[in-house]
Tab-separated table of C-alpha atoms (C1' of nucleotides) and ligand atoms in Angstrom:
chain	number	residue	atom	x	y	z
J	1	MET	CA	-12.239	14.405	12.578
J	2	ASN	CA	-14.955	13.372	10.240
J	3	SER	CA	-15.779	10.362	8.262
J	4	SER	CA	-13.962	7.978	6.060
J	5	ILE	CA	-13.656	8.018	2.365
J	6	PRO	CA	-16.724	6.080	1.292
J	7	ASP	CA	-16.339	2.399	0.600
J	8	ILE	CA	-16.053	1.506	-2.977
J	9	GLN	CA	-18.150	-1.551	-3.530
J	10	CYS	CA	-16.797	-4.097	-5.885
J	11	PRO	CA	-19.286	-5.745	-8.197
J	12	PRO	CA	-18.640	-9.441	-7.724
J	13	THR	CA	-19.683	-10.266	-11.259
J	14	ALA	CA	-17.005	-11.118	-13.689
J	15	GLY	CA	-16.748	-8.188	-15.950
J	16	SER	CA	-14.825	-5.286	-17.099
J	17	HIS	CA	-12.842	-3.433	-14.609
J	18	THR	CA	-11.288	-2.039	-17.706
J	19	ALA	CA	-11.480	1.548	-16.588
J	20	ALA	CA	-9.826	0.868	-13.240
J	21	LEU	CA	-7.199	-1.277	-14.898
J	22	ASP	CA	-6.440	1.421	-17.423
J	23	LEU	CA	-6.086	3.927	-14.626
J	24	ALA	CA	-3.741	1.618	-12.788
J	25	GLU	CA	-1.715	1.143	-15.924
J	26	ALA	CA	-1.406	4.866	-16.402
J	27	ALA	CA	-0.407	5.356	-12.773
J	28	CYS	CA	2.363	2.785	-13.153
J	29	ARG	CA	3.556	4.483	-16.323
J	30	THR	CA	3.936	7.807	-14.591
J	31	ARG	CA	6.103	6.098	-11.986
J	32	GLY	CA	8.298	4.468	-14.610
J	33	ALA	CA	6.873	1.018	-13.966
J	34	SER	CA	4.849	-1.106	-16.286
J	35	LEU	CA	1.686	-3.051	-15.656
J	36	THR	CA	2.438	-6.013	-17.873
J	37	ALA	CA	-0.114	-8.556	-19.039
J	38	ILE	CA	0.427	-10.950	-16.141
J	39	ARG	CA	0.311	-8.196	-13.580
J	40	ARG	CA	-2.791	-6.757	-15.122
J	41	GLU	CA	-4.509	-10.121	-15.108
J	42	VAL	CA	-3.695	-10.683	-11.460
J	43	LEU	CA	-4.951	-7.240	-10.590
J	44	GLU	CA	-8.152	-7.913	-12.472
J	45	LEU	CA	-8.697	-11.078	-10.444
J	46	LEU	CA	-8.256	-9.039	-7.292
J	47	TYR	CA	-10.687	-6.401	-8.512
J	48	ARG	CA	-13.256	-9.081	-9.173
J	49	SER	CA	-13.136	-10.436	-5.658
J	50	PRO	CA	-14.982	-8.656	-2.866
J	51	THR	CA	-13.008	-10.743	-0.375
J	52	GLY	CA	-9.316	-11.305	0.088
J	53	VAL	CA	-7.849	-13.956	-2.184
J	54	LYS	CA	-5.174	-16.553	-1.497
J	55	ALA	CA	-2.091	-16.651	-3.652
J	56	TYR	CA	-2.622	-20.232	-4.747
J	57	ASP	CA	-6.215	-19.521	-5.685
J	58	LEU	CA	-4.952	-16.743	-7.912
J	59	LEU	CA	-2.444	-19.198	-9.310
J	60	ALA	CA	-5.159	-21.705	-10.125
J	61	GLN	CA	-7.173	-19.040	-11.917
J	62	ILE	CA	-4.216	-17.689	-13.853
J	63	LYS	CA	-3.283	-21.212	-14.907
J	64	GLU	CA	-6.472	-21.516	-16.912
J	65	ALA	CA	-5.093	-18.992	-19.355
J	66	ARG	CA	-1.385	-19.610	-18.698
J	67	PRO	CA	-0.759	-23.270	-17.939
J	68	GLY	CA	2.920	-22.605	-17.275
J	69	ALA	CA	2.236	-20.276	-14.387
J	70	SER	CA	3.989	-21.187	-11.145
J	71	PRO	CA	4.124	-19.730	-7.648
J	72	PRO	CA	6.759	-17.160	-8.554
J	73	THR	CA	4.525	-15.935	-11.364
J	74	ILE	CA	1.911	-14.953	-8.825
J	75	TYR	CA	4.126	-13.786	-6.017
J	76	ARG	CA	6.129	-11.566	-8.352
J	77	ALA	CA	2.979	-10.004	-9.716
J	78	LEU	CA	1.653	-9.493	-6.192
J	79	ASP	CA	4.929	-7.965	-5.027
J	80	PHE	CA	4.760	-5.550	-7.902
J	81	LEU	CA	1.151	-4.612	-7.267
J	82	ILE	CA	1.858	-4.058	-3.589
J	83	GLU	CA	4.909	-1.937	-4.377
J	84	GLN	CA	2.761	0.162	-6.647
J	85	GLY	CA	0.090	0.550	-4.003
J	86	LEU	CA	-2.441	-1.302	-6.119
J	87	ALA	CA	-2.893	-4.182	-3.717
J	88	HIS	CA	-2.379	-5.084	-0.100
J	89	LYS	CA	-1.466	-8.195	1.769
J	90	ILE	CA	-3.466	-9.220	4.818
J	91	GLY	CA	-0.745	-10.944	6.776
J	92	ARG	CA	-2.903	-12.610	9.376
J	93	MET	CA	-4.732	-14.710	6.858
J	94	ASN	CA	-2.390	-14.800	3.888
J	95	LEU	CA	-4.885	-12.917	1.790
J	96	PHE	CA	-4.331	-10.427	-0.974
J	97	VAL	CA	-6.754	-7.693	-1.831
J	98	ALA	CA	-6.954	-4.910	-4.391
J	99	CYS	CA	-6.649	-1.375	-3.101
J	100	ARG	CA	-9.770	0.604	-3.822
J	101	HIS	CA	-8.362	3.964	-2.892
J	102	ALA	CA	-6.749	6.544	-5.097
J	103	SER	CA	-3.934	7.189	-2.660
J	104	HIS	CA	-2.714	6.544	0.835
J	105	GLN	CA	-2.312	9.975	2.279
J	106	ILE	CA	-3.761	8.364	5.381
J	107	PRO	CA	-2.756	4.833	6.295
J	108	SER	CA	-5.603	2.381	5.894
J	109	LEU	CA	-7.456	0.245	8.357
J	110	PHE	CA	-8.221	-3.202	7.063
J	111	LEU	CA	-11.166	-4.877	8.670
J	112	VAL	CA	-10.775	-8.549	7.960
J	113	CYS	CA	-13.751	-10.743	8.732
J	114	PRO	CA	-12.581	-14.003	10.295
J	115	LYS	CA	-15.756	-15.756	9.183
J	116	CYS	CA	-16.026	-14.872	5.505
J	117	SER	CA	-12.632	-13.352	4.625
J	118	GLY	CA	-14.356	-10.159	3.592
J	119	VAL	CA	-12.003	-7.197	3.631
J	120	THR	CA	-13.077	-3.604	4.110
J	121	GLU	CA	-10.469	-0.913	3.669
J	122	LEU	CA	-11.198	2.214	5.650
J	123	GLN	CA	-9.359	5.472	5.990
J	124	GLU	CA	-10.165	6.970	9.352
J	125	GLN	CA	-8.456	10.153	10.342
J	126	SER	CA	-9.596	9.938	13.951
J	127	VAL	CA	-8.175	6.504	14.571
J	128	MET	CA	-4.978	7.259	12.764
J	129	SER	CA	-4.251	10.453	14.613
J	130	ALA	CA	-4.845	8.743	17.963
J	131	LEU	CA	-2.558	6.010	16.779
J	132	SER	CA	0.156	8.407	15.623
J	133	ASN	CA	0.131	10.113	18.991
J	134	SER	CA	0.483	6.861	20.874
J	135	LEU	CA	3.240	5.627	18.627
J	136	ALA	CA	5.147	8.862	18.856
J	137	ALA	CA	4.833	8.812	22.641
J	138	ALA	CA	6.295	5.331	22.667
J	139	GLY	CA	9.152	6.375	20.379
J	140	HIS	CA	7.983	4.297	17.461
J	141	ARG	CA	7.418	5.258	13.857
J	142	LEU	CA	4.639	3.860	11.717
J	143	GLU	CA	6.205	1.949	8.890
J	144	SER	CA	3.424	0.407	6.913
J	145	PRO	CA	0.328	2.084	5.536
J	146	GLU	CA	-1.664	-0.924	6.625
J	147	VAL	CA	-3.267	-1.731	9.928
J	148	GLU	CA	-5.081	-5.023	10.075
J	149	ILE	CA	-7.960	-5.630	12.373
J	150	SER	CA	-9.896	-8.802	12.834
J	151	ALA	CA	-13.541	-7.761	12.950
J	152	LEU	CA	-16.764	-9.479	12.042
J	153	CYS	CA	-18.338	-7.850	9.020
J	154	PRO	CA	-21.916	-6.550	9.235
J	155	MET	CA	-23.224	-9.616	7.432
J	156	CYS	CA	-21.515	-12.046	9.786
J	157	VAL	CA	-22.446	-9.966	12.826
J	158	GLY	CA	-26.072	-10.396	11.793
J	159	ALA	CA	-25.782	-14.135	11.182
J	160	ARG	CA	-25.281	-14.973	14.805
L	1	MET	CA	16.021	-22.783	9.369
L	2	ASN	CA	17.609	-20.075	11.334
L	3	SER	CA	16.521	-17.104	13.147
L	4	SER	CA	17.729	-13.889	11.687
L	5	ILE	CA	16.452	-12.319	14.844
L	6	PRO	CA	19.292	-10.842	16.811
L	7	ASP	CA	19.522	-12.080	20.353
L	8	ILE	CA	19.905	-8.749	21.998
L	9	GLN	CA	19.034	-9.041	25.627
L	10	CYS	CA	17.712	-11.451	28.192
L	11	PRO	CA	20.460	-14.062	28.369
L	12	PRO	CA	18.661	-17.356	28.837
L	13	THR	CA	19.251	-18.185	32.434
L	14	ALA	CA	17.606	-21.362	33.575
L	15	GLY	CA	15.147	-20.801	36.355
L	16	SER	CA	14.391	-17.221	35.505
L	17	HIS	CA	10.784	-16.176	35.127
L	18	THR	CA	9.819	-18.727	37.730
L	19	ALA	CA	7.473	-16.336	39.447
L	20	ALA	CA	5.654	-15.421	36.246
L	21	LEU	CA	5.403	-19.073	35.270
L	22	ASP	CA	3.968	-19.990	38.630
L	23	LEU	CA	1.418	-17.228	38.294
L	24	ALA	CA	0.471	-18.461	34.841
L	25	GLU	CA	0.122	-21.974	36.176
L	26	ALA	CA	-2.180	-20.807	38.933
L	27	ALA	CA	-4.254	-18.784	36.481
L	28	CYS	CA	-4.705	-21.820	34.276
L	29	ARG	CA	-5.732	-23.930	37.224
L	30	THR	CA	-8.441	-21.504	38.252
L	31	ARG	CA	-9.823	-21.814	34.745
L	32	GLY	CA	-9.770	-25.587	34.860
L	33	ALA	CA	-6.829	-25.870	32.484
L	34	SER	CA	-3.394	-27.127	33.195
L	35	LEU	CA	-0.041	-25.686	32.287
L	36	THR	CA	1.777	-28.923	31.651
L	37	ALA	CA	5.527	-29.321	31.397
L	38	ILE	CA	5.700	-28.811	27.653
L	39	ARG	CA	3.418	-25.801	27.732
L	40	ARG	CA	5.368	-24.307	30.577
L	41	GLU	CA	8.650	-24.800	28.758
L	42	VAL	CA	7.319	-23.116	25.632
L	43	LEU	CA	5.983	-20.242	27.676
L	44	GLU	CA	9.343	-19.892	29.371
L	45	LEU	CA	11.054	-19.638	25.990
L	46	LEU	CA	8.627	-16.888	25.055
L	47	TYR	CA	9.265	-15.064	28.312
L	48	ARG	CA	12.987	-15.179	27.649
L	49	SER	CA	12.708	-13.544	24.286
L	50	PRO	CA	12.300	-9.782	24.053
L	51	THR	CA	11.290	-10.254	20.416
L	52	GLY	CA	8.691	-12.372	18.728
L	53	VAL	CA	9.796	-15.954	18.127
L	54	LYS	CA	9.105	-18.241	15.198
L	55	ALA	CA	7.447	-21.578	15.810
L	56	TYR	CA	10.263	-23.580	14.286
L	57	ASP	CA	12.839	-21.747	16.346
L	58	LEU	CA	10.882	-22.726	19.428
L	59	LEU	CA	10.831	-26.256	18.098
L	60	ALA	CA	14.602	-26.290	17.690
L	61	GLN	CA	15.057	-25.071	21.249
L	62	ILE	CA	12.571	-27.521	22.705
L	63	LYS	CA	14.248	-30.346	20.833
L	64	GLU	CA	17.407	-29.875	22.858
L	65	ALA	CA	15.583	-31.170	25.906
L	66	ARG	CA	12.971	-33.264	24.055
L	67	PRO	CA	14.448	-34.771	20.927
L	68	GLY	CA	11.120	-36.263	19.947
L	69	ALA	CA	9.376	-32.907	19.687
L	70	SER	CA	7.687	-32.231	16.371
L	71	PRO	CA	5.716	-29.355	14.874
L	72	PRO	CA	2.447	-30.375	16.518
L	73	THR	CA	4.191	-30.354	19.874
L	74	ILE	CA	4.867	-26.657	19.464
L	75	TYR	CA	1.697	-25.606	17.729
L	76	ARG	CA	-0.461	-27.351	20.322
L	77	ALA	CA	1.389	-25.659	23.137
L	78	LEU	CA	1.089	-22.304	21.380
L	79	ASP	CA	-2.618	-22.799	20.732
L	80	PHE	CA	-3.109	-23.531	24.398
L	81	LEU	CA	-1.109	-20.523	25.543
L	82	ILE	CA	-3.018	-18.252	23.189
L	83	GLU	CA	-6.362	-19.652	24.348
L	84	GLN	CA	-5.325	-18.942	27.906
L	85	GLY	CA	-4.299	-15.396	27.055
L	86	LEU	CA	-0.677	-16.118	27.932
L	87	ALA	CA	0.681	-15.538	24.459
L	88	HIS	CA	-0.183	-13.827	21.221
L	89	LYS	CA	0.429	-14.528	17.601
L	90	ILE	CA	1.698	-11.774	15.355
L	91	GLY	CA	0.088	-12.886	12.132
L	92	ARG	CA	1.932	-10.565	9.826
L	93	MET	CA	5.302	-12.059	10.601
L	94	ASN	CA	4.408	-15.488	11.923
L	95	LEU	CA	5.816	-14.617	15.303
L	96	PHE	CA	4.693	-15.667	18.735
L	97	VAL	CA	5.164	-13.568	21.822
L	98	ALA	CA	4.384	-13.884	25.507
L	99	CYS	CA	1.698	-11.623	26.899
L	100	ARG	CA	3.073	-9.301	29.506
L	101	HIS	CA	-0.262	-8.061	30.762
L	102	ALA	CA	-2.412	-9.324	33.572
L	103	SER	CA	-5.600	-9.081	31.563
L	104	HIS	CA	-7.091	-7.775	28.363
L	105	GLN	CA	-9.824	-5.450	29.493
L	106	ILE	CA	-8.696	-3.280	26.618
L	107	PRO	CA	-7.570	-4.895	23.372
L	108	SER	CA	-3.852	-4.544	22.827
L	109	LEU	CA	-1.882	-2.770	20.181
L	110	PHE	CA	1.122	-4.730	19.018
L	111	LEU	CA	3.906	-2.649	17.586
L	112	VAL	CA	6.000	-5.018	15.547
L	113	CYS	CA	9.343	-3.717	14.367
L	114	PRO	CA	9.966	-4.881	10.818
L	115	LYS	CA	13.713	-4.518	11.260
L	116	CYS	CA	14.405	-6.383	14.484
L	117	SER	CA	11.163	-8.295	15.181
L	118	GLY	CA	10.851	-6.505	18.492
L	119	VAL	CA	7.293	-6.535	19.786
L	120	THR	CA	5.810	-3.937	22.093
L	121	GLU	CA	2.377	-4.574	23.508
L	122	LEU	CA	0.509	-1.388	24.372
L	123	GLN	CA	-2.900	-0.789	25.828
L	124	GLU	CA	-4.125	2.598	24.687
L	125	GLN	CA	-7.602	3.652	25.586
L	126	SER	CA	-7.609	6.619	23.207
L	127	VAL	CA	-6.771	4.570	20.138
L	128	MET	CA	-9.131	1.806	21.043
L	129	SER	CA	-12.090	4.039	21.634
L	130	ALA	CA	-11.529	5.828	18.322
L	131	LEU	CA	-11.303	2.425	16.739
L	132	SER	CA	-14.452	1.137	18.384
L	133	ASN	CA	-16.381	4.139	17.148
L	134	SER	CA	-15.209	3.690	13.602
L	135	LEU	CA	-15.933	0.000	13.609
L	136	ALA	CA	-19.374	0.467	15.054
L	137	ALA	CA	-20.135	3.136	12.453
L	138	ALA	CA	-19.153	0.699	9.739
L	139	GLY	CA	-21.290	-2.053	11.258
L	140	HIS	CA	-18.362	-4.218	12.244
L	141	ARG	CA	-17.532	-5.817	15.546
L	142	LEU	CA	-14.015	-6.205	16.876
L	143	GLU	CA	-13.293	-9.879	17.184
L	144	SER	CA	-9.742	-10.195	18.320
L	145	PRO	CA	-8.026	-8.533	21.272
L	146	GLU	CA	-5.031	-7.935	19.041
L	147	VAL	CA	-4.283	-5.144	16.650
L	148	GLU	CA	-0.990	-5.417	14.861
L	149	ILE	CA	0.932	-2.457	13.622
L	150	SER	CA	4.169	-2.432	11.750
L	151	ALA	CA	6.256	0.293	13.336
L	152	LEU	CA	9.975	0.850	13.696
L	153	CYS	CA	11.020	0.542	17.315
L	154	PRO	CA	12.909	3.386	18.994
L	155	MET	CA	16.209	1.564	18.567
L	156	CYS	CA	15.729	1.001	14.856
L	157	VAL	CA	14.380	4.509	14.350
L	158	GLY	CA	17.628	5.798	15.812
L	159	ALA	CA	19.846	3.460	13.800
L	160	ARG	CA	18.900	4.885	10.438
S	1	DA	C1'	-10.872	-54.465	34.927
S	2	DA	C1'	-13.364	-51.446	31.852
S	3	DT	C1'	-14.335	-46.818	30.384
S	4	DA	C1'	-13.487	-42.130	29.506
S	5	DC	C1'	-10.843	-38.262	28.636
S	6	DA	C1'	-6.842	-35.048	28.091
S	7	DA	C1'	-2.384	-34.833	26.538
S	8	DT	C1'	1.252	-36.297	23.811
S	9	DG	C1'	3.788	-39.029	20.149
S	10	DT	C1'	4.305	-40.019	15.300
S	11	DT	C1'	3.954	-39.742	10.430
S	12	DA	C1'	2.635	-37.519	6.663
S	13	DT	C1'	1.022	-33.794	4.043
S	14	DA	C1'	-1.154	-29.335	3.127
S	15	DA	C1'	-0.491	-24.555	2.500
S	16	DC	C1'	2.382	-20.624	1.821
S	17	DA	C1'	6.591	-18.453	-0.109
S	18	DT	C1'	11.398	-17.852	-1.957
S	19	DT	C1'	15.858	-18.827	-4.410
S	20	DG	C1'	18.679	-19.426	-8.393
S	21	DC	C1'	19.410	-19.630	-12.939
S	22	DA	C1'	18.212	-19.829	-17.894
S	23	DT	C1'	15.601	-17.537	-21.400
S	24	DT	C1'	12.818	-14.080	-23.443
S	25	DT	C1'	11.175	-9.462	-24.081
S	26	DC	C1'	11.535	-4.731	-23.816
S	27	DT	C1'	14.419	-0.244	-23.996
S	28	DT	C1'	17.688	2.601	-25.417
S	29	DA	C1'	21.960	4.314	-27.358
S	30	DT	C1'	24.607	4.179	-31.335
B	1	DA	C1'	18.513	-1.421	-37.683
B	2	DT	C1'	21.218	-3.387	-34.283
B	3	DA	C1'	23.707	-4.495	-30.195
B	4	DA	C1'	23.982	-3.985	-25.282
B	5	DG	C1'	21.747	-3.878	-21.065
B	6	DA	C1'	17.757	-4.047	-18.094
B	7	DA	C1'	13.383	-5.898	-16.912
B	8	DA	C1'	10.395	-9.590	-16.906
B	9	DT	C1'	9.245	-14.367	-17.212
B	10	DG	C1'	9.735	-19.650	-17.205
B	11	DC	C1'	10.988	-23.290	-14.535
B	12	DA	C1'	12.780	-26.499	-11.005
B	13	DA	C1'	13.929	-26.958	-6.645
B	14	DT	C1'	13.745	-25.777	-2.103
B	15	DG	C1'	12.466	-23.491	2.132
B	16	DT	C1'	9.002	-22.243	5.639
B	17	DT	C1'	4.763	-22.481	8.235
B	18	DA	C1'	0.835	-25.172	9.835
B	19	DT	C1'	-2.469	-29.006	10.183
B	20	DA	C1'	-4.549	-33.726	9.469
B	21	DA	C1'	-4.881	-38.254	10.888
B	22	DC	C1'	-4.113	-41.825	13.767
B	23	DA	C1'	-1.721	-44.266	17.720
B	24	DT	C1'	-0.252	-44.243	22.448
B	25	DT	C1'	0.170	-42.943	27.287
B	26	DG	C1'	-1.334	-41.500	31.750
B	27	DT	C1'	-4.814	-40.713	35.026
B	28	DA	C1'	-9.367	-40.583	37.057
B	29	DT	C1'	-13.922	-42.632	37.486
B	30	DT	C1'	-17.073	-46.494	37.384
U	201	ZN	ZN1	-5.281	0.757	-0.127
U	202	ZN	ZN1	-18.003	-11.767	7.286
U	203	ZN	ZN1	-1.462	-9.510	25.903
U	204	ZN	ZN1	13.529	-2.595	15.829
DNA sequence: AATACAATGTTATAACATTGCATTTCTTAT
DNA sequence: ATAAGAAATGCAATGTTATAACATTGTATT
């Protein structure tokens, strides 16, 4: 029962997510992985965006500092970040988004707004336990910590 | 090019699914839409597949009978079928699948097996009501009748 | 016949993602 | 310190998924 871990709002202003980045770097270290410069830069771009971001938009931004960057540059960094649980991919819309949660003890619900691409990551015990029961009854096993749902965000619900 | 999707069941027998196709055709007609030859053929291909199917695999199959078919041929047919509630898109894996339900009074859960591309469409009141509550609490509104979940199917759970 | 409209044909391109290999950078054992 | 090996990156090409833009066909209405 009970409510979700509160949303962490991301300040859209360009600025230092230094603390979060340093935490992420430390977390990678403890797992024997390393958050290199490129990976850290990509993660920072994700932190700065309150909405999901497209891979080629990330590429365009990274190119400003690294003109040689190419699609693999971005996709490799994203793969790494996803492996490390620092980012998620929203498959329906080919969007990537930073994870704002410390851990995924509970799989996350991603509410993706079809109007504005806003992404809200929720952790809802009630939904997930209902889901687990249904899956188990059907003989399936949840494989990904990510459940995507297309849902208008509060802003876009209002702007009707 | 290629489908790595194993062709497990449902040997493609011409003329099968006639009853379901006729029903679909009638349903379209009552809505003022028409299930034309191309659309019907694409729907039949979807009916024949127990797994989700990729658009370009459909294209390859349709080309056997209609050599002139091109990507728009398929995507238009798929758009139509989805509009009419006769098919669904699994965004995470770029798969298309026939709808096996008469209606969508309750939004569906799609269990997509990441190993074999098998798709199971469930309608679970308990999950959906938990979900509705959470969404409402967060100020969101469910927009799509489709919730995708990556979950190993019973077969692939067993074959570990 | 002229008009209107839905569907389809056709060509091209946009958008998204991966492969393969060469090179560089980082670790680690000696 | 150095050499060997692993990890990461640069780079070119290719593969995959989806849509844009415009032309044509078929059918119904006027
Ligand atoms: Zn997360
Ligand atoms: Zn929105
Ligand atoms: Zn359905
Ligand atoms: Zn499976």
